[in-house]
PDB file of C-alpha atoms and ligand atoms in Angstrom:
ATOM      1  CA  UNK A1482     -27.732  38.212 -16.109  1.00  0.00           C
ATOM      2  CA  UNK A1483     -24.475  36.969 -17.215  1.00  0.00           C
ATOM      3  CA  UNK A1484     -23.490  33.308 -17.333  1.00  0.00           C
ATOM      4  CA  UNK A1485     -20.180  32.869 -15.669  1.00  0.00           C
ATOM      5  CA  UNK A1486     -17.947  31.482 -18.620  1.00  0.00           C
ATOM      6  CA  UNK A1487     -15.889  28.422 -18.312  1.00  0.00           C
ATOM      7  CA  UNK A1488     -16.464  28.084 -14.709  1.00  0.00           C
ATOM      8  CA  UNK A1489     -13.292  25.746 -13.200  1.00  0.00           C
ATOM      9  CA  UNK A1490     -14.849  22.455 -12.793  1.00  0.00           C
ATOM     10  CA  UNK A1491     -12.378  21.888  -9.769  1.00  0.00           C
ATOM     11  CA  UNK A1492      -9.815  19.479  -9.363  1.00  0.00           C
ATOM     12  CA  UNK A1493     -12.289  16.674  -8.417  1.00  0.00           C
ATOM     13  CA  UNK A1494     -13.817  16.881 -11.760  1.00  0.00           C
ATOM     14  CA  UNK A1495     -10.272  17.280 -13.768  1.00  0.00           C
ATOM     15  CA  UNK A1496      -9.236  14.141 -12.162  1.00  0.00           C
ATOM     16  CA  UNK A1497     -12.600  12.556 -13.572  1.00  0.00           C
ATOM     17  CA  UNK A1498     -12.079  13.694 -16.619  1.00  0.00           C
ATOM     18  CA  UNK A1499      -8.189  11.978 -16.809  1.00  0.00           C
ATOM     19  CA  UNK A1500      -9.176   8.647 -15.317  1.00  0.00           C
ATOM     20  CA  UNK A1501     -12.185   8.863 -17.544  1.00  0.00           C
ATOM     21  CA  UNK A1502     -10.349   8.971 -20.935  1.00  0.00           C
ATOM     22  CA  UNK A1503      -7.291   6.498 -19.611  1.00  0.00           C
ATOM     23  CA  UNK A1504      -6.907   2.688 -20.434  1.00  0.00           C
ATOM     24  CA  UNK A1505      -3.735   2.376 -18.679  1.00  0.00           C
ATOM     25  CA  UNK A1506      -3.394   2.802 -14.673  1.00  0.00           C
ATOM     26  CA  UNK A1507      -0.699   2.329 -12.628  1.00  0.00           C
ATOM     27  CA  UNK A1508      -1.709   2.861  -8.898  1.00  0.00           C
ATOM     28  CA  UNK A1509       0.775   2.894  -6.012  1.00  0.00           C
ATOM     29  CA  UNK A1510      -0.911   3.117  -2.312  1.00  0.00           C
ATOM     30  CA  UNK A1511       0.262   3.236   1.110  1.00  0.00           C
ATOM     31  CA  UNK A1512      -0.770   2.606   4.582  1.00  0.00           C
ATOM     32  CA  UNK A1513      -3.583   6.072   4.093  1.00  0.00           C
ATOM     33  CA  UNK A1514      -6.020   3.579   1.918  1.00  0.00           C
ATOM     34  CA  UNK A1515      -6.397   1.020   4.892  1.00  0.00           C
ATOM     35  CA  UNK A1516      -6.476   3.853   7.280  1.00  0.00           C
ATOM     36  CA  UNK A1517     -10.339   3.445   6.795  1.00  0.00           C
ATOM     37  CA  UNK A1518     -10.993   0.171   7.721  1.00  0.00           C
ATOM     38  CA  UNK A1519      -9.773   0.657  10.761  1.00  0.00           C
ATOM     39  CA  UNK A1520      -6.108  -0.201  10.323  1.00  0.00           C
ATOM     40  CA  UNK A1521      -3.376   2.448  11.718  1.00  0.00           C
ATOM     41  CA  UNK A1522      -1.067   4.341   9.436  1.00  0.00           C
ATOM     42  CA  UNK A1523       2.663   4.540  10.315  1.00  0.00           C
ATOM     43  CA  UNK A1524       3.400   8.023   9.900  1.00  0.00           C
ATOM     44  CA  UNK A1525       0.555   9.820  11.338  1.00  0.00           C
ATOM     45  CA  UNK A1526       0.228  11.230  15.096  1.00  0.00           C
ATOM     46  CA  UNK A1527      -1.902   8.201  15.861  1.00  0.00           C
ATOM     47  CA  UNK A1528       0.472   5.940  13.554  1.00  0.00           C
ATOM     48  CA  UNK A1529       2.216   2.556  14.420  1.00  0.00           C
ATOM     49  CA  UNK A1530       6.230   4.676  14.821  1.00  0.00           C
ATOM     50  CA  UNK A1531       4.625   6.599  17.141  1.00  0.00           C
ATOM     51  CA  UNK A1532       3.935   3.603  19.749  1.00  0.00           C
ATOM     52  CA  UNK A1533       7.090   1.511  18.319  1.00  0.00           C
ATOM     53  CA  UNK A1534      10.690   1.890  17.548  1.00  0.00           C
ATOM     54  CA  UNK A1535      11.160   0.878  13.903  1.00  0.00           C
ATOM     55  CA  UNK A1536      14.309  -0.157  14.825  1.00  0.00           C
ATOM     56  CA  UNK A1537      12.623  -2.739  17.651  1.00  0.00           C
ATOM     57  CA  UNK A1538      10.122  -4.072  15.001  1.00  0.00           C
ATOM     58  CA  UNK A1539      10.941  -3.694  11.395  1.00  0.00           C
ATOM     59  CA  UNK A1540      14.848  -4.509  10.724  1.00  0.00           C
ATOM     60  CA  UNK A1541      16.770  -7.879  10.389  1.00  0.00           C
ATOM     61  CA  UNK A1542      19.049  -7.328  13.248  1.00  0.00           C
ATOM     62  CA  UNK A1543      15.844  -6.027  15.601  1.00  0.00           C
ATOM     63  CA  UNK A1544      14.875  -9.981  14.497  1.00  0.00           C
ATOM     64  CA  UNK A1545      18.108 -11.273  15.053  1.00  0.00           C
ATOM     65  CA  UNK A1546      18.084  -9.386  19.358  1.00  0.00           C
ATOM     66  CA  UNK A1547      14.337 -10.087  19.909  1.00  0.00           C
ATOM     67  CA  UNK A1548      12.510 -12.559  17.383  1.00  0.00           C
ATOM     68  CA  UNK A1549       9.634 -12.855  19.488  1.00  0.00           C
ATOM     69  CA  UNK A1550       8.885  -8.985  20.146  1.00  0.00           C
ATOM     70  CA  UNK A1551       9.211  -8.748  16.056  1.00  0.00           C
ATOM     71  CA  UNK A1552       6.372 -11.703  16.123  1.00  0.00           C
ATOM     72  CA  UNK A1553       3.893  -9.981  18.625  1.00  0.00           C
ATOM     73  CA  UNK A1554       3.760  -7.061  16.487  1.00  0.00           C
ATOM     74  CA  UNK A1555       2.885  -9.166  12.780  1.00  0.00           C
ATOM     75  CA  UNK A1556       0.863 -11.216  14.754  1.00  0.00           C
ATOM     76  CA  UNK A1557      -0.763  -8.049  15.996  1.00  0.00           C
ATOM     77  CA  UNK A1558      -0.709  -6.700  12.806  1.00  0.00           C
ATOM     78  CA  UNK A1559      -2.447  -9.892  11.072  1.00  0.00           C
ATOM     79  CA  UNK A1560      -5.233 -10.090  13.695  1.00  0.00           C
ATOM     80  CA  UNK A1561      -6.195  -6.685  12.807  1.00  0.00           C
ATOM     81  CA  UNK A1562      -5.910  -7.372   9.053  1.00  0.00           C
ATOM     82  CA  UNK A1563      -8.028 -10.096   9.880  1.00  0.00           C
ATOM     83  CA  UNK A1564     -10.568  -8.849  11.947  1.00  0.00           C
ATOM     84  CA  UNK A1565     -11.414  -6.016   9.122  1.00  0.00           C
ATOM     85  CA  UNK A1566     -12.504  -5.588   5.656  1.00  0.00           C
ATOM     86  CA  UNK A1567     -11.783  -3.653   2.438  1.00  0.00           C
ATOM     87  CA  UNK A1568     -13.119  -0.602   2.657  1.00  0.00           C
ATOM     88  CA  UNK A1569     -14.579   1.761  -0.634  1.00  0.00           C
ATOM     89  CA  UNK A1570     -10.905   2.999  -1.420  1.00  0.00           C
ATOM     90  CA  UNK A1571     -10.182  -0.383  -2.262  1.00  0.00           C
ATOM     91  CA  UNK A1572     -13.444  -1.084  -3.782  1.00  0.00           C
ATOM     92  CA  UNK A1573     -12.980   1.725  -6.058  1.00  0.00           C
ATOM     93  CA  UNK A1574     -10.096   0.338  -6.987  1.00  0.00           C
ATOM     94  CA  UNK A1575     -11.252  -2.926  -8.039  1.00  0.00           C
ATOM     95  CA  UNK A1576     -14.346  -1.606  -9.728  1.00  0.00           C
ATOM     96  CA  UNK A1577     -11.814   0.700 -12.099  1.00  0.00           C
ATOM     97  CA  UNK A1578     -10.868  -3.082 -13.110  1.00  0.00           C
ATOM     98  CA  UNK A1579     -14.180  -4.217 -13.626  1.00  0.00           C
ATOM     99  CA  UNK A1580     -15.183  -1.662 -15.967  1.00  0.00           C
ATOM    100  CA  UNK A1581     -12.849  -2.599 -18.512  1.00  0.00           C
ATOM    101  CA  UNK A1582      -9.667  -0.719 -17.309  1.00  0.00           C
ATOM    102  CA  UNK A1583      -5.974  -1.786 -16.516  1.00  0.00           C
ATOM    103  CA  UNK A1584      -4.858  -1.221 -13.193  1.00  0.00           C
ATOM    104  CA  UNK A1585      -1.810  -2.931 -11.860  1.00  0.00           C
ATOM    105  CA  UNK A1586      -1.431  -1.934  -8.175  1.00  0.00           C
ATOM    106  CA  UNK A1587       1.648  -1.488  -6.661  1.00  0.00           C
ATOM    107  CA  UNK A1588       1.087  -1.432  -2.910  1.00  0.00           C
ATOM    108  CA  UNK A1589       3.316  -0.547   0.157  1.00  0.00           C
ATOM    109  CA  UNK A1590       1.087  -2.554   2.471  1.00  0.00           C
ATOM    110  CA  UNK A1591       1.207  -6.296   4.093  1.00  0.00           C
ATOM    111  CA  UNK A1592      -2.810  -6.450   4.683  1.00  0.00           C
ATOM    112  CA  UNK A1593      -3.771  -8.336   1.899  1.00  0.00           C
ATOM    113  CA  UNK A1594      -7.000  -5.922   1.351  1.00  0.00           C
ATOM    114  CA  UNK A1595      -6.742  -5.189  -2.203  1.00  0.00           C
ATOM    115  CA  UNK A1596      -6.846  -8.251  -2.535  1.00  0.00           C
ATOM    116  CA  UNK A1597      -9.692  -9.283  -1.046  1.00  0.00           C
ATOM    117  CA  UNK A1598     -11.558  -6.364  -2.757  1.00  0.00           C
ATOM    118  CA  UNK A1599     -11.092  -7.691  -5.859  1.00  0.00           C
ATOM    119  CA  UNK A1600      -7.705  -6.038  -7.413  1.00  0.00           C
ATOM    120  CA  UNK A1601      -6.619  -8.892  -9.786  1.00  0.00           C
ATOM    121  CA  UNK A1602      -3.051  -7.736 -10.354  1.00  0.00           C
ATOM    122  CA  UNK A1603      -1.089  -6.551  -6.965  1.00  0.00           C
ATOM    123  CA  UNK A1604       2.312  -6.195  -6.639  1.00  0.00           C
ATOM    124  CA  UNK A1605       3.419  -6.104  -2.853  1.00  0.00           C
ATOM    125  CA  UNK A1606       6.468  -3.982  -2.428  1.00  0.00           C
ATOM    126  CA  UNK A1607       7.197  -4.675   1.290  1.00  0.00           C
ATOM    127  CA  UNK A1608       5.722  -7.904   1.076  1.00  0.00           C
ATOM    128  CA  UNK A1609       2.960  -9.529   2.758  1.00  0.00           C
ATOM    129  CA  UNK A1610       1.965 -10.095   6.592  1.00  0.00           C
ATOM    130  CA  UNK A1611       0.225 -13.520   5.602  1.00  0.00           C
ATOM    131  CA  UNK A1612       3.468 -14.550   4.279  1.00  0.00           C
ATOM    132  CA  UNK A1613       6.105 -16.341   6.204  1.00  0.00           C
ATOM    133  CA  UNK A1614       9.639 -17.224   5.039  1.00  0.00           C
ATOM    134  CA  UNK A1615      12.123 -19.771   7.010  1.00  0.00           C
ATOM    135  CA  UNK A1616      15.285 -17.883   8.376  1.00  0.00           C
ATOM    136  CA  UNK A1617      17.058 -21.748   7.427  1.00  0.00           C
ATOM    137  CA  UNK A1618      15.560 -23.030   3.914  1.00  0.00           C
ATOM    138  CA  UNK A1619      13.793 -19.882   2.298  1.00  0.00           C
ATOM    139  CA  UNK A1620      10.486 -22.019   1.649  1.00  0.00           C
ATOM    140  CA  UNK A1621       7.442 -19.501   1.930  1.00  0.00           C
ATOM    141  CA  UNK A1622       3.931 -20.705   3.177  1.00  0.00           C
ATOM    142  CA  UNK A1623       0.945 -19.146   4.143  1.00  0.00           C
ATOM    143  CA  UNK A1624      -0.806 -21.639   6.042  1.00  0.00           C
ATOM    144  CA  UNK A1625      -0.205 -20.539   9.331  1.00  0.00           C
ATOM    145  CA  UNK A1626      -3.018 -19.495  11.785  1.00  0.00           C
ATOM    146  CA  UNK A1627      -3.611 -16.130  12.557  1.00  0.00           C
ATOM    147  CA  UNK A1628      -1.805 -15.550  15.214  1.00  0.00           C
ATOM    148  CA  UNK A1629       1.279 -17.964  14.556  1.00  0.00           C
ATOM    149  CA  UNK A1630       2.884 -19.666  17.518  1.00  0.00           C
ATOM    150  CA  UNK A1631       5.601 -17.661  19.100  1.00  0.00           C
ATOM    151  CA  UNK A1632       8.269 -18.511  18.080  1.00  0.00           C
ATOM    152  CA  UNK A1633       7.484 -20.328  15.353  1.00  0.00           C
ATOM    153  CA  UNK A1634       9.494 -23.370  13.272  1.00  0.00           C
ATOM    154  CA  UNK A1635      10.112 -24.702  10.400  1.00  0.00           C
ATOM    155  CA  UNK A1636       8.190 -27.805   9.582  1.00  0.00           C
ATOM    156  CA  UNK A1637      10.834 -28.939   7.152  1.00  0.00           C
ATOM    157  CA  UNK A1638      14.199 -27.938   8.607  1.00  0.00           C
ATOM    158  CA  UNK A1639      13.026 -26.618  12.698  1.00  0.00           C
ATOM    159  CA  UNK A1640      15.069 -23.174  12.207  1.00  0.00           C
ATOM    160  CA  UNK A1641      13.256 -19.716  12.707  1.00  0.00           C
ATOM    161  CA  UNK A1642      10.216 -18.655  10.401  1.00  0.00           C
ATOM    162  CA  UNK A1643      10.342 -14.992  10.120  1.00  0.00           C
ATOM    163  CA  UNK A1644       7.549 -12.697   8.681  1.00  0.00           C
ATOM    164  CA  UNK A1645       8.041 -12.143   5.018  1.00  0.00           C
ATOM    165  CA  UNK A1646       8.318  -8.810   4.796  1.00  0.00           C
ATOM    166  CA  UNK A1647      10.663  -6.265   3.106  1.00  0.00           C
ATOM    167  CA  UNK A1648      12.366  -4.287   6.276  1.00  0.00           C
ATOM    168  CA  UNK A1649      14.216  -1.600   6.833  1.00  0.00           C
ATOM    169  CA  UNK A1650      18.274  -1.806   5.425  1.00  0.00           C
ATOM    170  CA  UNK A1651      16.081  -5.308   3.346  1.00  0.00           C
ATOM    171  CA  UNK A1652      16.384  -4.676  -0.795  1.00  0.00           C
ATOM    172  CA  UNK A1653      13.119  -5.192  -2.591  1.00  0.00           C
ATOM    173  CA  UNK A1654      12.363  -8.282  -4.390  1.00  0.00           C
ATOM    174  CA  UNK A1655      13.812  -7.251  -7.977  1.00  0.00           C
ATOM    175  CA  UNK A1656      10.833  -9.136  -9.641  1.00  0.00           C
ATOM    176  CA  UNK A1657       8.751  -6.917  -8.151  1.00  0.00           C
ATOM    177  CA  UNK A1658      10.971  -3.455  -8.706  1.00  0.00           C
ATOM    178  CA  UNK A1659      10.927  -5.063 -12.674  1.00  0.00           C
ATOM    179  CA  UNK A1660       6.966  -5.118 -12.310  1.00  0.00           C
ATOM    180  CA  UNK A1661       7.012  -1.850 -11.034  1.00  0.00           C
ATOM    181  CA  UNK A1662       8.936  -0.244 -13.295  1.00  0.00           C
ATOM    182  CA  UNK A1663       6.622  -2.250 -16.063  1.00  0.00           C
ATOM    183  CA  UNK A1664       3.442  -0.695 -14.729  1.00  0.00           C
ATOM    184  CA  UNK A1665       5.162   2.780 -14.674  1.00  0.00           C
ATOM    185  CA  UNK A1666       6.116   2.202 -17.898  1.00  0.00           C
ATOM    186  CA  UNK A1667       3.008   1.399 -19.852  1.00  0.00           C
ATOM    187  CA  UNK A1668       0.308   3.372 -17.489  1.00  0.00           C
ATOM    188  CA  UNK A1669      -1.404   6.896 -18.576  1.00  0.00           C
ATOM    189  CA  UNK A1670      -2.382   7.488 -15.280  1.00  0.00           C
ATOM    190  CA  UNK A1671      -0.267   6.933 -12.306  1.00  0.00           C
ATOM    191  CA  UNK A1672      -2.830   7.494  -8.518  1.00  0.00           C
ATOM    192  CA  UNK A1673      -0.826   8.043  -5.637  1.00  0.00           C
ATOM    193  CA  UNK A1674      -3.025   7.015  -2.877  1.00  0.00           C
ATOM    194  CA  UNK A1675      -2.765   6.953   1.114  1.00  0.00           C
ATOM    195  CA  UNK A1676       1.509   7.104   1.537  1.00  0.00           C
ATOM    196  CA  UNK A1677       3.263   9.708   2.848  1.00  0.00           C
ATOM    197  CA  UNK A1678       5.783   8.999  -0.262  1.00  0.00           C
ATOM    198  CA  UNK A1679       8.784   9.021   2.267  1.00  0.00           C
ATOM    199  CA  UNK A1680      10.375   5.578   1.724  1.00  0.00           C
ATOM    200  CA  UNK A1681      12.270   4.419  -1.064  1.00  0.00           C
ATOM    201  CA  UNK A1682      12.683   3.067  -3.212  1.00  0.00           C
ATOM    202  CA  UNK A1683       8.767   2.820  -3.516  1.00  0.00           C
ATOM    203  CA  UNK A1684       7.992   6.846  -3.138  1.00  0.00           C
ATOM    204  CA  UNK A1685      10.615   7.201  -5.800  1.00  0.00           C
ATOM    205  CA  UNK A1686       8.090   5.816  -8.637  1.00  0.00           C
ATOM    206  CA  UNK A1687       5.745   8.467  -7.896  1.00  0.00           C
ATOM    207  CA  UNK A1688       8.466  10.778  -8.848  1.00  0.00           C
ATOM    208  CA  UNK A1689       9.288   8.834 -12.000  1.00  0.00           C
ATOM    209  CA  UNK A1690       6.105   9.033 -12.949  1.00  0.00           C
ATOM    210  CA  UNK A1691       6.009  12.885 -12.898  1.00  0.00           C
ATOM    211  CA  UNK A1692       9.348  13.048 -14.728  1.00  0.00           C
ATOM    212  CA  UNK A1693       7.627  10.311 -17.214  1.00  0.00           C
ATOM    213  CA  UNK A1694       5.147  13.467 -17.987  1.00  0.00           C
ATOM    214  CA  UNK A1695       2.204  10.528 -16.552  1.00  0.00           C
ATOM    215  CA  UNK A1696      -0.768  12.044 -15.012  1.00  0.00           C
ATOM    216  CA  UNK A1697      -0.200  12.045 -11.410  1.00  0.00           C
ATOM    217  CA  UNK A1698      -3.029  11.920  -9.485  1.00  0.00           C
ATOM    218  CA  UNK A1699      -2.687  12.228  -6.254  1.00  0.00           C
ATOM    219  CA  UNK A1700      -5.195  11.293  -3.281  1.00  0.00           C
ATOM    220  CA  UNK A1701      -4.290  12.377   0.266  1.00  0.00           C
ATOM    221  CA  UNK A1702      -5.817  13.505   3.553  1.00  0.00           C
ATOM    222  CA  UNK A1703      -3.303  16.210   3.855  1.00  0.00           C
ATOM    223  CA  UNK A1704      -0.172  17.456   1.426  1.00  0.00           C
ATOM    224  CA  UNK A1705       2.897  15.403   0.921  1.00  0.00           C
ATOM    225  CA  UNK A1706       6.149  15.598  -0.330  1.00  0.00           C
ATOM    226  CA  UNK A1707       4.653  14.802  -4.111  1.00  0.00           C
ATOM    227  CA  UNK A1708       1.707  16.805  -3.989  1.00  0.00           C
ATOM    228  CA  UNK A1709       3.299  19.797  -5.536  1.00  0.00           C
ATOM    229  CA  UNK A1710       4.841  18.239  -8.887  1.00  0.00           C
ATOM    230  CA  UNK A1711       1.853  15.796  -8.884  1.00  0.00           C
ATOM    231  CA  UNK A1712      -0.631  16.855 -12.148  1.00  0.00           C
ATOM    232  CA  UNK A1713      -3.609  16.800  -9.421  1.00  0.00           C
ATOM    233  CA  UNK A1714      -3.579  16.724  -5.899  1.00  0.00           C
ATOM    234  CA  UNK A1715      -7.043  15.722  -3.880  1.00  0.00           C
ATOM    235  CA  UNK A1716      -7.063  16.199  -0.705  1.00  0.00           C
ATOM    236  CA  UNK A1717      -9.535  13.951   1.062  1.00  0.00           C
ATOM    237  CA  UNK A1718     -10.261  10.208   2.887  1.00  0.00           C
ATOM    238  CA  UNK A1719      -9.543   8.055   0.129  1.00  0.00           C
ATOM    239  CA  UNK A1720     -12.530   5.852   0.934  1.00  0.00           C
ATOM    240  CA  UNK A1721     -14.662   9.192  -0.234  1.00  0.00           C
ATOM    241  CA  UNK A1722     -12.656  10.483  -2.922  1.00  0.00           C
ATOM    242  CA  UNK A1723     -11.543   7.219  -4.874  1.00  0.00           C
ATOM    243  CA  UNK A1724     -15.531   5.967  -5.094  1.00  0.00           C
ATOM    244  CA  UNK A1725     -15.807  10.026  -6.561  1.00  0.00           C
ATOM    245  CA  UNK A1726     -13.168   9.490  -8.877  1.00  0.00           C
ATOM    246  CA  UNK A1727     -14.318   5.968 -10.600  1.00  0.00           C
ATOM    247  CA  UNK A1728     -18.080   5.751 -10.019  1.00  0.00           C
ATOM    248  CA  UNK A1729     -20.265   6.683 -13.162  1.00  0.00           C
ATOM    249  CA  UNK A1730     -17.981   5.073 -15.637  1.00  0.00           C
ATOM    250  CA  UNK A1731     -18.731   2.346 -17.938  1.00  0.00           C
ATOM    251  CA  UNK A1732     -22.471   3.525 -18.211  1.00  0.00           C
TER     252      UNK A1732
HETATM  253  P1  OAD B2672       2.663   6.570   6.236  1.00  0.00           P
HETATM  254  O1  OAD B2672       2.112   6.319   7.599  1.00  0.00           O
HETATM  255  O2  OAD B2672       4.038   7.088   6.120  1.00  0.00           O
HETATM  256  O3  OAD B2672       1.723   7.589   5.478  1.00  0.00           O
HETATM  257  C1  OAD B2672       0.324   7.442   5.455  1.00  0.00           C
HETATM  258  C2  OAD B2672      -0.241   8.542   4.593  1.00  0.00           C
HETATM  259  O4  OAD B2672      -1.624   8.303   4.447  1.00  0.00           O
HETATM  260  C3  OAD B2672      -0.071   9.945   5.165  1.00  0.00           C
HETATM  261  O5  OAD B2672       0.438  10.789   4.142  1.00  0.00           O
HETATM  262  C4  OAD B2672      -1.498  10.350   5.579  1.00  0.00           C
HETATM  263  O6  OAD B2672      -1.732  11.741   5.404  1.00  0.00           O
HETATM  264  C5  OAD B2672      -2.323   9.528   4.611  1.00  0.00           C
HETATM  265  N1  OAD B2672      -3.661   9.158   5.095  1.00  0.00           N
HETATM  266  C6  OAD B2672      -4.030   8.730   6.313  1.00  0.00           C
HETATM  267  N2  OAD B2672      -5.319   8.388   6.350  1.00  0.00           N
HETATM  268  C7  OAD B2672      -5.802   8.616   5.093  1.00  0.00           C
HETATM  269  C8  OAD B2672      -7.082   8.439   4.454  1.00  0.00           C
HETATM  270  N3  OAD B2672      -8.137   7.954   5.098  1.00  0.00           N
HETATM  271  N4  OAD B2672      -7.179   8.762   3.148  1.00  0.00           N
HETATM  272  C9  OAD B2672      -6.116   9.255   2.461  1.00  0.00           C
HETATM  273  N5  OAD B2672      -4.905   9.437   3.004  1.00  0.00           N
HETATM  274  C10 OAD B2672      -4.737   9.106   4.290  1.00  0.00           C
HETATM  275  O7  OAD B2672       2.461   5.201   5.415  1.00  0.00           O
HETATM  276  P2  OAD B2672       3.166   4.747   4.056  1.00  0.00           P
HETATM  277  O8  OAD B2672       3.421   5.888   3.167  1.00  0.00           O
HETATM  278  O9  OAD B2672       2.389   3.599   3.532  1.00  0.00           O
HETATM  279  O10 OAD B2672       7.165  -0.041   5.576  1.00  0.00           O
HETATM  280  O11 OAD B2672       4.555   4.199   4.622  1.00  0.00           O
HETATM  281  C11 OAD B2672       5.440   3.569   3.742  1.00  0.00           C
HETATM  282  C12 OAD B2672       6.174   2.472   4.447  1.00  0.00           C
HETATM  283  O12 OAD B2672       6.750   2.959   5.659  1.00  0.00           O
HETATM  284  C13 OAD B2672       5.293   1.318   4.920  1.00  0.00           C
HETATM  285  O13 OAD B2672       5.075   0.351   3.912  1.00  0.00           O
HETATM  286  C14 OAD B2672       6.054   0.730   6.069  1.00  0.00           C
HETATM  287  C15 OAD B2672       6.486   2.033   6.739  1.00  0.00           C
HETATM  288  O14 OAD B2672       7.596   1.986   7.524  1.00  0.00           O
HETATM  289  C16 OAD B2672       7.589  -1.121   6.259  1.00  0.00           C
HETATM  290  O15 OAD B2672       7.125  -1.455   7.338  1.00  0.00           O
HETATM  291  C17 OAD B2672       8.689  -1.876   5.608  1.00  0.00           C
END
């Protein structure tokens, strides 16, 4: 009988074999990596654009027409945060950390679950649904109840709080574009995780990163727009395929 040579270990165990030998990890991850804990997506058939408007919810001047339909949804959107928990996507994540890796996440997401998995070094691009920012004096505070009061007011100066979160037509906070473009920079590995990589200018690093000659890895439930210049694409739940890709290391 004749051994089979070099059988292809798949892309599962390529992937394995990159993270493995990497110090460096850049990780950027969308809305896909909560999906599991229970938290809906934007872009899929069951996602949040599909029951509202963006341009009701997630601009200044939907803010500016109708403050408080803008509130119901964070509010909405920070109960659920709330009333769920990292799942083993973002476990995985933090345990990369834990066995002596860098990994500087760069997230698209406002649910804080990173986090609260353990991820030491987070960069929110869109900013964060637990953060609130007065429309009169700028101050930002985060001790607000769950559901804030709507509307709610400045303690110091009475005018508007609004949600501090990067909308649509809203630039990103250019410290966090310069600790993007840091993390790009200095990683080996660059793990695309859970986004549709359709918004800029956050998709835009994942293409950087190819152009960079990083190793993209890529972990999706179905293809994107990235998956074919990415070095590997895995397509699966990220809460099973993340846990694949880190667990055994370290030993
Ligand atoms: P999208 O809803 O556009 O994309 C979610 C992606 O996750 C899709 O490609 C899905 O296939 C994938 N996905 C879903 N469940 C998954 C799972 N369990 N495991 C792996 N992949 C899964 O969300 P984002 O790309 O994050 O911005 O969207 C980017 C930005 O657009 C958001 O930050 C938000 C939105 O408008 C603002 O609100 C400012």
């Amino acid at each position: 009988m004749t051994q089979k040579p070099n059988p292809d270990p798949g892309p599962l165990a390529a992937a394995r074999r990159i993270v493995d030998q990497a110090q460096n990890f850049a990780v950027l991850s969308g809305a896909g990596i909560s999906a599991e804990s229970g938290l809906a997506t934007f872009r899929d058939s069951d996602g949040l654009w599909e029951q509202h408007r963006v341009e009701d919810v997630a601009t200044p001047e939907a803010f500016e027409r109708d403050p408080r339909l803008v509130w119901r949804f964070y509010n909405a959107r920070r109960k659920a945060a709330h009333s769920t928990r990292p799942n083993a996507g973002h476990i995985a994540l933090a345990r990369l950390e834990e066995l002596g890796k860098s990994v500087h996440i760069l997230t698209q997401n406002v649910d804080g679950l990173h986090q609260r998995a353990g991820s030491a070094k987070v960069t929110e691009l869109h900013g964060s649904a637990w953060r609130v920012r007065c429309t009169g004096c700028g101050a930002k505070s985060t001790d607000h109840p769950i559901e804030l009061h709507v509307l709610p007011y400045c303690d110091k100066c009475s005018a508007l709080l609004r949600p501090d979160i990067v909308w649509f037509g809203e630039a990103l906070d250019p410290a966090d574009l310069a600790a993007a473009a840091r993390a790009l920079e200095a990683c080996q590995v660059f793990l695309v995780v859970g986004t549709s990589a359709q918004v800029q200018p956050a998709a835009s690093l994942a293409f950087q990163a190819v152009e960079l000659g990083k190793s993209v890895i890529e972990i999706n439930k179905a293809p994107t727009l990235l998956s074919a210049s990415a070095t590997i694409s895995l397509i699966g739940l990220a809460g099973d395929m993340l846990p694949r890709l880190v667990s055994g290391f370290g030993h």
